[in-house]
XYZ file of C-alpha atoms in Angstrom:
653
model
C 119.432 40.851 -90.680
C 117.656 42.854 -87.996
C 118.781 45.872 -86.006
C 118.474 45.816 -82.218
C 118.568 49.088 -80.245
C 119.720 49.506 -76.638
C 118.797 52.144 -74.021
C 122.269 53.726 -74.156
C 121.780 54.491 -77.865
C 123.914 51.624 -79.160
C 122.696 49.514 -82.100
C 123.711 46.039 -83.244
C 122.763 43.769 -86.127
C 121.700 40.133 -85.704
C 120.258 37.372 -87.814
C 116.500 37.166 -88.261
C 114.983 35.049 -85.460
C 117.611 36.049 -82.895
C 116.326 35.805 -79.324
C 117.079 37.899 -76.278
C 119.190 35.038 -74.925
C 121.462 35.151 -77.973
C 121.794 38.927 -77.751
C 122.695 39.037 -74.051
C 125.174 36.161 -74.512
C 126.885 38.166 -77.267
C 127.309 41.179 -75.004
C 128.697 39.765 -71.765
C 128.784 36.379 -70.055
C 128.441 38.039 -66.640
C 125.420 40.045 -67.845
C 123.904 36.904 -69.330
C 124.355 35.065 -66.039
C 122.549 37.806 -64.090
C 119.760 38.415 -66.619
C 116.396 36.675 -66.202
C 114.139 38.571 -68.647
C 114.043 41.572 -70.959
C 111.930 44.562 -71.866
C 111.196 44.853 -75.568
C 109.988 48.339 -76.437
C 109.135 48.719 -72.772
C 107.170 45.464 -72.482
C 108.455 42.734 -70.128
C 109.162 39.629 -72.206
C 110.734 36.157 -72.149
C 114.431 36.084 -72.979
C 113.665 33.285 -75.424
C 111.377 35.490 -77.541
C 112.668 36.292 -81.060
C 113.267 39.985 -81.652
C 111.805 42.159 -84.379
C 113.773 44.567 -86.507
C 114.193 47.945 -84.802
C 113.194 46.718 -81.347
C 114.702 48.418 -78.297
C 115.897 45.851 -75.753
C 116.654 46.361 -72.073
C 117.834 43.405 -70.008
C 116.326 42.726 -66.583
C 118.586 41.281 -63.899
C 117.242 39.166 -61.072
C 117.968 41.893 -58.521
C 116.151 44.506 -60.623
C 112.911 45.664 -58.868
C 111.043 44.786 -62.068
C 112.090 41.144 -61.643
C 110.283 40.790 -58.317
C 106.928 40.260 -60.020
C 108.520 37.575 -62.208
C 110.002 35.834 -59.171
C 106.559 35.704 -57.572
C 104.854 34.656 -60.799
C 107.269 31.798 -61.270
C 106.958 30.840 -57.604
C 103.194 30.463 -58.147
C 103.885 27.994 -60.975
C 106.314 26.097 -58.757
C 103.657 26.003 -56.025
C 101.092 24.526 -58.432
C 103.525 21.865 -59.624
C 104.427 20.982 -56.031
C 100.768 20.542 -55.048
C 100.042 18.290 -58.015
C 103.133 16.178 -57.336
C 102.066 15.704 -53.718
C 98.356 15.220 -54.401
C 97.752 13.976 -57.954
C 94.264 14.738 -59.183
C 94.163 18.184 -57.605
C 92.952 20.727 -60.156
C 94.811 24.017 -60.565
C 92.842 27.127 -61.493
C 94.498 30.575 -61.415
C 97.611 31.839 -59.646
C 98.178 35.582 -59.967
C 100.773 37.858 -58.475
C 99.256 40.201 -55.884
C 100.640 42.963 -53.716
C 103.476 41.541 -51.605
C 103.155 38.013 -52.969
C 101.016 35.587 -54.921
C 98.339 32.957 -54.495
C 97.064 29.889 -56.318
C 93.561 28.438 -56.163
C 93.076 24.654 -56.185
C 90.122 22.306 -56.395
C 90.701 19.521 -53.894
C 88.333 17.257 -51.958
C 89.871 18.305 -48.633
C 91.009 21.866 -47.917
C 94.694 22.350 -47.206
C 95.846 22.578 -43.614
C 98.447 24.952 -42.242
C 100.684 21.956 -41.501
C 100.638 20.947 -45.165
C 102.133 24.286 -46.172
C 105.534 23.224 -44.829
C 105.288 19.989 -46.815
C 104.520 21.964 -49.969
C 107.413 24.369 -49.314
C 109.811 21.425 -49.112
C 108.579 20.107 -52.458
C 108.852 23.603 -53.967
C 112.500 23.758 -52.880
C 113.114 20.464 -54.737
C 111.496 21.825 -57.913
C 113.538 25.032 -57.710
C 116.715 22.989 -57.316
C 115.909 20.938 -60.444
C 116.183 24.128 -62.471
C 113.807 23.052 -65.242
C 113.697 25.644 -68.014
C 110.526 27.644 -68.648
C 109.582 27.116 -72.278
C 106.687 28.706 -74.127
C 104.477 27.002 -76.684
C 101.448 28.281 -78.591
C 98.737 25.642 -78.865
C 95.687 25.289 -81.030
C 92.643 26.275 -78.960
C 90.796 22.977 -79.485
C 93.934 20.946 -78.811
C 94.494 22.824 -75.560
C 90.938 22.085 -74.447
C 91.328 18.420 -75.366
C 94.565 18.044 -73.398
C 93.250 19.787 -70.281
C 89.984 17.864 -70.393
C 91.890 14.594 -70.655
C 93.877 15.614 -67.555
C 90.680 16.410 -65.657
C 91.573 20.114 -65.579
C 88.047 21.372 -66.215
C 88.739 24.871 -64.876
C 91.524 25.238 -67.438
C 89.099 24.252 -70.198
C 86.852 27.099 -69.068
C 89.811 29.495 -69.029
C 90.746 28.527 -72.586
C 87.170 29.281 -73.658
C 87.494 32.708 -72.013
C 90.517 33.685 -74.147
C 89.275 36.094 -76.846
C 89.287 34.822 -80.403
C 92.466 35.811 -82.171
C 94.631 35.716 -79.028
C 97.279 33.018 -78.706
C 96.722 30.145 -76.302
C 100.085 30.146 -74.506
C 101.364 27.171 -72.570
C 104.427 27.363 -70.337
C 106.296 24.203 -69.485
C 108.763 23.575 -66.668
C 110.042 20.078 -67.247
C 107.073 17.749 -67.672
C 104.642 20.046 -65.874
C 102.802 22.740 -67.841
C 100.175 25.426 -67.339
C 98.064 27.873 -69.295
C 99.669 31.291 -68.849
C 100.134 34.648 -70.562
C 103.718 34.922 -69.280
C 106.363 36.135 -69.263
C 108.641 33.947 -67.137
C 112.282 33.848 -66.146
C 114.740 31.321 -67.554
C 114.161 28.393 -65.198
C 112.679 27.401 -61.856
C 116.110 27.952 -60.299
C 115.676 31.699 -60.853
C 112.909 31.660 -58.228
C 115.593 31.205 -55.566
C 115.038 30.056 -52.012
C 113.593 33.235 -50.463
C 109.944 32.189 -50.561
C 107.347 31.396 -47.927
C 103.773 30.081 -47.958
C 101.832 32.227 -45.531
C 98.244 31.015 -45.186
C 95.340 29.053 -46.623
C 91.823 30.311 -47.242
C 88.646 29.477 -49.078
C 87.652 31.194 -52.309
C 84.892 30.898 -54.884
C 85.784 30.152 -58.479
C 85.870 33.521 -60.235
C 84.658 35.197 -57.020
C 81.069 34.039 -57.528
C 79.339 32.447 -54.530
C 77.297 30.288 -56.937
C 80.504 28.620 -58.159
C 82.576 25.830 -56.539
C 84.590 26.549 -53.414
C 88.346 26.379 -53.946
C 91.330 26.191 -51.610
C 93.581 29.224 -51.888
C 97.222 29.088 -50.832
C 98.927 32.436 -50.291
C 102.666 32.923 -50.454
C 105.359 35.475 -50.957
C 108.801 35.510 -52.533
C 111.708 37.914 -52.675
C 114.999 38.232 -54.472
C 116.983 37.473 -51.307
C 116.558 36.090 -47.802
C 117.049 39.441 -46.065
C 114.114 41.002 -47.910
C 111.972 37.972 -47.065
C 112.978 38.094 -43.399
C 112.230 41.819 -43.241
C 108.817 41.238 -44.778
C 107.958 38.357 -42.433
C 109.016 40.487 -39.463
C 106.752 43.268 -40.719
C 103.880 40.773 -41.012
C 104.485 39.592 -37.441
C 104.395 43.195 -36.289
C 101.261 43.831 -38.331
C 99.529 40.888 -36.658
C 100.394 42.249 -33.213
C 99.152 45.681 -34.264
C 95.928 44.495 -35.937
C 93.402 47.221 -35.109
C 90.574 44.689 -34.874
C 92.418 42.767 -32.165
C 93.422 45.944 -30.324
C 89.923 47.339 -30.713
C 88.585 44.386 -28.724
C 91.367 44.349 -26.136
C 91.188 48.097 -25.500
C 87.376 48.232 -25.657
C 87.365 50.785 -28.491
C 84.783 49.441 -30.942
C 83.212 46.326 -32.360
C 81.496 45.104 -35.524
C 78.773 42.500 -35.812
C 76.761 40.579 -38.399
C 73.591 42.609 -37.917
C 75.329 45.769 -39.130
C 77.773 44.568 -41.765
C 80.468 47.154 -42.361
C 79.218 49.657 -39.772
C 81.119 50.452 -36.585
C 79.807 50.320 -33.023
C 82.001 52.880 -31.281
C 82.447 52.237 -27.553
C 83.004 55.175 -25.180
C 86.798 54.900 -25.296
C 86.925 54.566 -29.060
C 84.536 57.449 -29.512
C 86.937 59.666 -27.558
C 89.548 59.036 -30.259
C 86.945 59.622 -32.973
C 85.828 62.920 -31.463
C 89.371 64.130 -30.837
C 90.271 63.477 -34.487
C 87.115 65.184 -35.757
C 87.660 68.226 -33.550
C 91.313 68.436 -34.566
C 90.508 68.375 -38.302
C 87.615 70.800 -37.775
C 90.014 73.315 -36.253
C 92.624 72.804 -39.005
C 90.230 73.277 -41.913
C 88.388 76.086 -40.154
C 91.626 78.036 -39.804
C 92.295 77.395 -43.524
C 89.205 79.197 -44.735
C 86.696 76.345 -44.986
C 83.052 76.800 -44.020
C 81.478 73.706 -42.514
C 78.199 72.463 -43.973
C 75.848 69.542 -43.429
C 73.908 67.836 -46.230
C 71.151 65.194 -46.329
C 71.759 61.466 -46.127
C 68.979 60.643 -48.602
C 68.810 62.260 -52.023
C 66.447 61.618 -54.902
C 67.926 59.474 -57.636
C 67.205 62.257 -60.137
C 70.182 64.133 -58.704
C 72.398 61.057 -58.893
C 71.334 60.475 -62.508
C 72.123 64.061 -63.383
C 75.527 63.937 -61.682
C 76.416 60.659 -63.417
C 76.824 58.655 -60.215
C 73.716 56.571 -60.903
C 75.297 55.086 -64.012
C 78.752 54.722 -62.482
C 78.099 53.737 -58.841
C 74.518 52.443 -58.797
C 75.561 48.930 -57.720
C 77.442 50.383 -54.750
C 74.581 52.593 -53.587
C 71.913 51.711 -51.036
C 68.635 52.518 -52.796
C 65.553 53.402 -50.762
C 62.140 53.483 -52.490
C 59.316 55.770 -51.417
C 56.574 53.831 -49.637
C 52.795 54.272 -49.287
C 50.323 52.500 -46.962
C 48.508 49.554 -48.496
C 44.706 49.559 -48.729
C 44.527 46.584 -46.388
C 46.669 48.511 -43.896
C 49.013 45.538 -43.660
C 52.106 47.688 -43.765
C 53.938 49.717 -46.378
C 54.219 48.618 -49.964
C 56.305 50.121 -52.744
C 54.273 52.192 -55.138
C 54.620 51.248 -58.796
C 55.544 54.823 -59.626
C 57.505 55.525 -56.448
C 60.508 57.749 -56.678
C 63.820 56.157 -55.773
C 66.069 57.665 -53.169
C 69.641 56.690 -52.342
C 71.875 57.006 -49.305
C 74.704 59.210 -50.453
C 77.981 57.405 -51.241
C 79.760 60.776 -51.481
C 79.035 64.426 -50.717
C 80.039 66.275 -53.881
C 76.630 66.641 -55.630
C 75.122 67.929 -52.380
C 77.845 70.560 -52.019
C 77.098 71.787 -55.531
C 73.485 72.296 -54.435
C 74.679 74.627 -51.662
C 76.892 76.513 -54.113
C 73.937 76.900 -56.479
C 71.826 78.737 -53.882
C 72.005 82.405 -54.774
C 74.149 84.169 -57.347
C 77.909 83.878 -56.941
C 80.407 86.445 -58.200
C 84.013 85.938 -59.208
C 84.819 87.971 -56.088
C 83.225 85.225 -53.932
C 85.699 82.630 -55.157
C 87.297 80.540 -53.897
C 84.512 79.074 -51.764
C 85.643 76.213 -49.562
C 83.041 73.868 -48.072
C 83.902 71.181 -45.525
C 81.694 68.403 -44.165
C 82.100 65.422 -41.900
C 79.836 63.617 -44.286
C 78.409 60.256 -43.305
C 78.382 58.164 -46.491
C 77.201 54.648 -47.307
C 78.719 52.328 -49.908
C 77.455 48.844 -50.618
C 80.804 47.073 -50.433
C 80.832 43.295 -50.887
C 80.819 41.385 -47.607
C 84.086 39.675 -48.490
C 85.816 43.020 -49.037
C 84.990 44.396 -45.576
C 87.949 44.645 -43.211
C 87.500 46.148 -39.762
C 87.793 49.940 -39.850
C 89.818 49.818 -43.058
C 86.942 48.876 -45.379
C 83.449 49.693 -44.175
C 79.997 50.358 -45.575
C 79.260 53.382 -43.414
C 82.079 55.909 -43.310
C 82.624 59.513 -42.318
C 84.775 61.549 -44.680
C 86.667 64.676 -43.741
C 85.346 65.862 -47.061
C 85.790 69.224 -48.690
C 85.086 70.937 -51.994
C 86.674 74.097 -53.290
C 84.837 76.114 -55.936
C 87.300 78.394 -57.661
C 88.247 80.110 -60.904
C 90.652 78.383 -63.257
C 93.356 80.938 -62.485
C 93.088 79.964 -58.774
C 93.863 76.255 -59.239
C 97.569 76.639 -58.508
C 97.120 78.684 -55.339
C 94.440 76.320 -54.007
C 96.582 73.260 -54.775
C 99.547 74.791 -52.981
C 97.377 75.692 -49.978
C 95.893 72.205 -49.791
C 99.308 70.502 -50.015
C 100.604 72.744 -47.224
C 97.559 71.937 -45.073
C 97.929 68.219 -45.685
C 101.660 68.334 -44.864
C 100.902 70.128 -41.586
C 98.230 67.599 -40.584
C 100.369 64.573 -41.375
C 103.324 66.096 -39.511
C 101.089 66.713 -36.470
C 100.009 63.066 -36.596
C 103.577 61.791 -36.846
C 103.837 60.939 -40.553
C 106.606 62.189 -42.827
C 107.967 61.353 -46.276
C 104.607 61.520 -48.050
C 104.589 59.989 -51.553
C 102.453 61.745 -54.177
C 100.926 60.159 -57.280
C 99.282 62.074 -60.112
C 96.512 59.750 -61.323
C 95.423 60.329 -64.926
C 92.300 59.552 -66.960
C 90.732 56.098 -66.486
C 89.205 54.104 -69.342
C 85.687 54.748 -68.047
C 85.218 58.446 -67.420
C 82.949 61.432 -67.797
C 83.899 64.345 -70.027
C 85.591 64.546 -73.401
C 89.316 64.281 -74.108
C 89.710 68.029 -74.487
C 88.303 68.540 -70.981
C 90.620 65.878 -69.594
C 93.624 67.405 -71.378
C 92.794 70.710 -69.711
C 92.248 69.124 -66.296
C 95.410 67.017 -66.354
C 97.497 69.981 -67.431
C 95.932 72.223 -64.793
C 96.508 69.801 -61.926
C 99.950 68.728 -63.161
C 101.144 72.324 -63.527
C 99.785 73.219 -60.093
C 101.573 70.262 -58.490
C 104.856 71.099 -60.228
C 104.562 74.665 -58.948
C 104.609 73.330 -55.366
C 108.075 71.867 -56.003
C 107.054 68.447 -54.704
C 108.266 65.207 -56.260
C 105.595 62.933 -57.674
C 104.984 59.900 -59.858
C 102.354 59.420 -62.555
C 99.750 56.660 -62.132
C 98.397 56.145 -65.641
C 94.682 55.407 -65.812
C 94.088 55.659 -62.048
C 92.220 58.950 -62.040
C 88.739 59.511 -60.666
C 85.556 59.366 -62.741
C 85.369 63.143 -63.212
C 88.971 64.187 -63.344
C 92.632 63.605 -62.529
C 93.578 63.423 -58.883
C 96.535 63.580 -56.547
C 96.956 60.659 -54.172
C 98.946 61.125 -50.978
C 100.527 57.946 -49.578
C 101.962 57.842 -46.063
C 104.095 55.186 -44.376
C 103.400 53.828 -40.932
C 105.798 52.731 -38.191
C 106.478 49.334 -39.787
C 106.861 50.561 -43.352
C 103.413 49.909 -44.787
C 102.039 52.420 -47.280
C 98.516 53.840 -46.936
C 96.748 56.059 -49.463
C 94.670 58.582 -47.527
C 94.580 62.149 -48.815
C 93.303 63.064 -52.282
C 92.832 66.168 -54.397
C 90.765 65.877 -57.589
C 90.358 68.561 -60.238
C 86.898 68.454 -61.813
C 85.483 70.439 -64.733
C 82.670 67.952 -65.367
C 80.401 67.979 -62.301
C 79.922 71.786 -62.256
C 78.793 71.488 -65.874
C 76.423 68.595 -65.212
C 74.884 70.228 -62.145
C 74.825 73.706 -63.713
C 77.022 75.485 -61.200
C 77.967 78.999 -62.295
C 79.299 82.361 -61.193
C 79.271 85.835 -62.696
C 82.693 86.663 -64.140
C 84.337 90.088 -64.103
C 83.029 90.803 -67.617
C 79.459 89.952 -66.593
C 79.366 86.580 -68.338
C 78.182 83.410 -66.635
C 81.064 80.926 -66.140
C 81.477 77.446 -64.673
C 83.623 77.194 -61.546
C 86.379 74.625 -61.206
C 85.610 72.095 -58.479
C 88.418 70.668 -56.353
C 87.375 67.587 -54.374
C 89.715 67.034 -51.449
C 90.170 64.946 -48.322
C 93.077 64.766 -45.889
C 92.290 61.742 -43.750
C 89.927 60.234 -46.311
C 87.730 58.354 -43.873
C 87.816 58.900 -40.116
C 87.193 55.206 -39.507
C 90.040 54.053 -41.727
C 92.478 56.691 -40.512
C 91.780 55.798 -36.882
C 92.471 52.169 -37.804
C 95.793 53.267 -39.307
C 96.643 55.272 -36.183
C 95.827 52.338 -33.894
C 98.139 50.072 -35.878
C 100.828 52.731 -36.308
C 101.001 53.239 -32.533
C 100.270 49.577 -31.674
C 97.401 50.846 -29.527
C 99.636 53.212 -27.532
C 97.972 56.407 -28.691
C 99.634 59.789 -28.183
C 98.551 61.459 -24.954
C 96.180 63.897 -26.712
C 94.339 61.006 -28.405
C 94.409 58.516 -25.553
C 90.892 57.682 -24.267
C 92.212 57.671 -20.699
C 95.206 59.938 -20.217
C 95.943 59.294 -16.549
C 94.904 56.702 -13.973
C 95.393 57.690 -10.336
C 95.870 54.501 -8.300
C 96.121 54.377 -4.537
C 98.159 52.005 -2.393
C 96.172 52.525 0.820
C 92.556 53.551 1.308
C 93.641 56.566 3.401
C 94.987 58.081 0.168
C 91.649 57.777 -1.692
C 90.279 61.259 -0.762
C 93.541 62.904 -1.851
C 93.490 60.961 -5.135
C 89.854 61.873 -5.803
C 90.532 65.546 -5.185
C 93.506 65.414 -7.551
C 91.402 63.669 -10.201
C 88.708 66.355 -9.965
C 91.316 69.081 -10.314
C 92.733 67.425 -13.441
C 89.297 66.869 -14.978
C 88.559 70.546 -14.485
C 91.623 71.232 -16.640
C 90.152 69.065 -19.417
C 92.182 65.932 -18.760
C 90.666 62.465 -19.063
C 91.371 60.878 -15.685
C 90.197 57.704 -13.963
C 90.819 56.526 -10.406
C 91.544 53.024 -9.126
C 90.689 52.551 -5.458
C 90.310 48.774 -5.621
C 91.684 46.619 -2.831
C 94.419 45.164 -5.056
C 98.206 45.246 -4.913
C 99.650 48.258 -6.690
C 101.735 46.124 -9.081
C 98.544 44.392 -10.219
C 96.878 47.749 -10.850
C 99.884 49.100 -12.754
C 100.084 45.992 -14.920
C 96.357 46.076 -15.739
C 96.345 49.729 -16.759
C 99.570 49.277 -18.721
C 97.890 46.529 -20.745
C 95.130 49.045 -21.452
C 97.839 51.364 -22.880
C 97.188 54.176 -20.379
C 100.041 56.662 -20.969
C 100.567 57.691 -17.337
C 99.771 56.202 -13.921
C 99.956 58.361 -10.804
C 100.506 56.237 -7.708
C 99.588 57.710 -4.318
C 100.480 55.988 -1.071
C 100.467 57.239 2.497
C 103.693 59.233 2.094
C 102.626 60.814 -1.216
C 99.288 61.791 0.294
C 101.002 63.502 3.214
C 103.666 65.261 1.087
C 101.450 66.310 -1.852
C 103.466 64.250 -4.325
C 102.743 61.464 -6.797
C 104.829 58.585 -8.079
C 104.582 58.752 -11.883
C 104.890 55.637 -14.047
C 104.958 56.121 -17.811
C 103.837 53.481 -20.280
C 106.831 51.636 -21.693
C 109.179 52.716 -18.913
C 110.292 50.438 -16.092
C 111.187 53.305 -13.803
C 109.142 55.838 -11.895
C 109.652 59.390 -10.729
C 108.343 61.197 -7.681
C 107.280 64.814 -8.136
C 104.805 67.281 -6.800
C 101.269 66.821 -8.022
C 101.336 70.251 -9.720
C 104.549 69.422 -11.602
C 103.097 66.094 -12.716
C 99.932 67.812 -13.962
C 101.979 70.388 -15.877
C 103.873 67.606 -17.684
C 100.664 65.838 -18.630
C 99.039 69.048 -19.858
C 101.921 69.673 -22.267
C 101.472 66.260 -23.883
C 97.682 66.256 -23.685
C 97.342 69.438 -25.722
C 96.422 68.652 -29.368
C 99.361 69.498 -31.654
C 97.542 72.347 -33.405
C 96.880 74.035 -30.054
C 100.343 73.507 -28.567
C 102.398 76.640 -28.100
């Protein structure tokens, strides 16, 4: 007999070889009907797995959040079966679950079309309705290779070879169809349900290598119920409308092009937003005790080696060799013993160099440095995505050098500053993650124990709720991640705070303690927006291009109905510009409705219309973006209203 434990503390005895299915059936028929998988000692497992003596079992129902990944995993298998039923001879490769869905890569002579997705969905619905059970088998490695080779599944043969020696070769069957898979799965294809949707097709290289064959990738998503699917699809429709790349073109904010992969060409209107954000953050951090600095773009690789970045990030750094003229004067050549330089991917080692100039006392701490640091990271071309993933970025970076006994106070101050900024920008309900030590890291375990405890205790002292993200910490130390939600419910990780004992040691930062000894400072790496480019992209999508008045590139357009009103409109525009407002005039010989429509499409927050009567009476007809109506008021009253909204939130009374 074996003993099985349950989360509520109960224990039951069963025969050796008893599976999760047998156990759940013995407890409750209704529970068994709702259950699709189980956790065994915390690990998600097939219900059909036999249990070991002393195991703790928790049953997972289909509506449990943990089951969503299983639903999507199983849907990927159903997708692969559907494709091979429709187009025999198509090779299946890999089909992982990803954020918000899944995909499967196929090798097919012709790429899939969007129209074929509906055909595949119909076949998937048939397979789900069949309700074939998922069954697991462990095959001999050579037998698995023989079977897949005989089927023409050459990618699967390669995947079998990639399984480490000693690991089981698991095969999951659903009826006659089978696939190589680690599992686990639910009970049958019927557990997938009907709330699934194939969303798009794309090309992909086998194993992400451009030297390998091109595959056809089908993306899809699945949910536990139709409402959740409908909500997600609605969000995706909204996201497409709000795409910052599309709005960037339509509103003439910025562009990107092949000759500068991953670097942004800011147009005048877009650069207004950029500058307003930079000035806003500059004021916020300046009033919080930060001193702004500026550090070089190019640094010798000796510094990067010493800091540890050369070993960790070398492949993501743009390296620049020293050059000397050739004897033939045919242009520069690289000297054999040339020093290597690198464009900085981050600012932290440079800030330590500023700290190291001169002797620092314990009375000088904390020292807070801030920099709008332009950084370069050699991201893969395929990973670039508008403003969200770039190669050249500007961080609202900052580093706090403090004593260990100041960690809590500095963490509290940073969290308060971040909360204030996000509230000003219209974001609330910030989610915090405490990310702990990654597998690859600098520093010994004792240092990490100290750092994790220090940051964890400081965060708890703020009274904020948080979750732990195991293994997601930074290279040098644990970090806090701050996730905000936008207007359509998407989560974005922007702000960070990292506690670092390692870099001050490596770069020999020190201060004179109260007892006269030389001590290492604690270094807190922090950012609020993260990257100005990315955060502006988030703001554009959050507001669907309708930026708040203080961020809007053009705050007011003054449009005239008759040419006699032009001098009055120009005088009003000059008066408003003198008050710091961004105002344009429209004196074109066009109907006023045409002008209003055109400027509304450009997301101008307010349009002042001046006709003959308004010019004579000193009034304006005000039309606000998103409102069908208009109001007539004196020009001074209209200006006062605009000034209230145009004032940045940190400067508003």
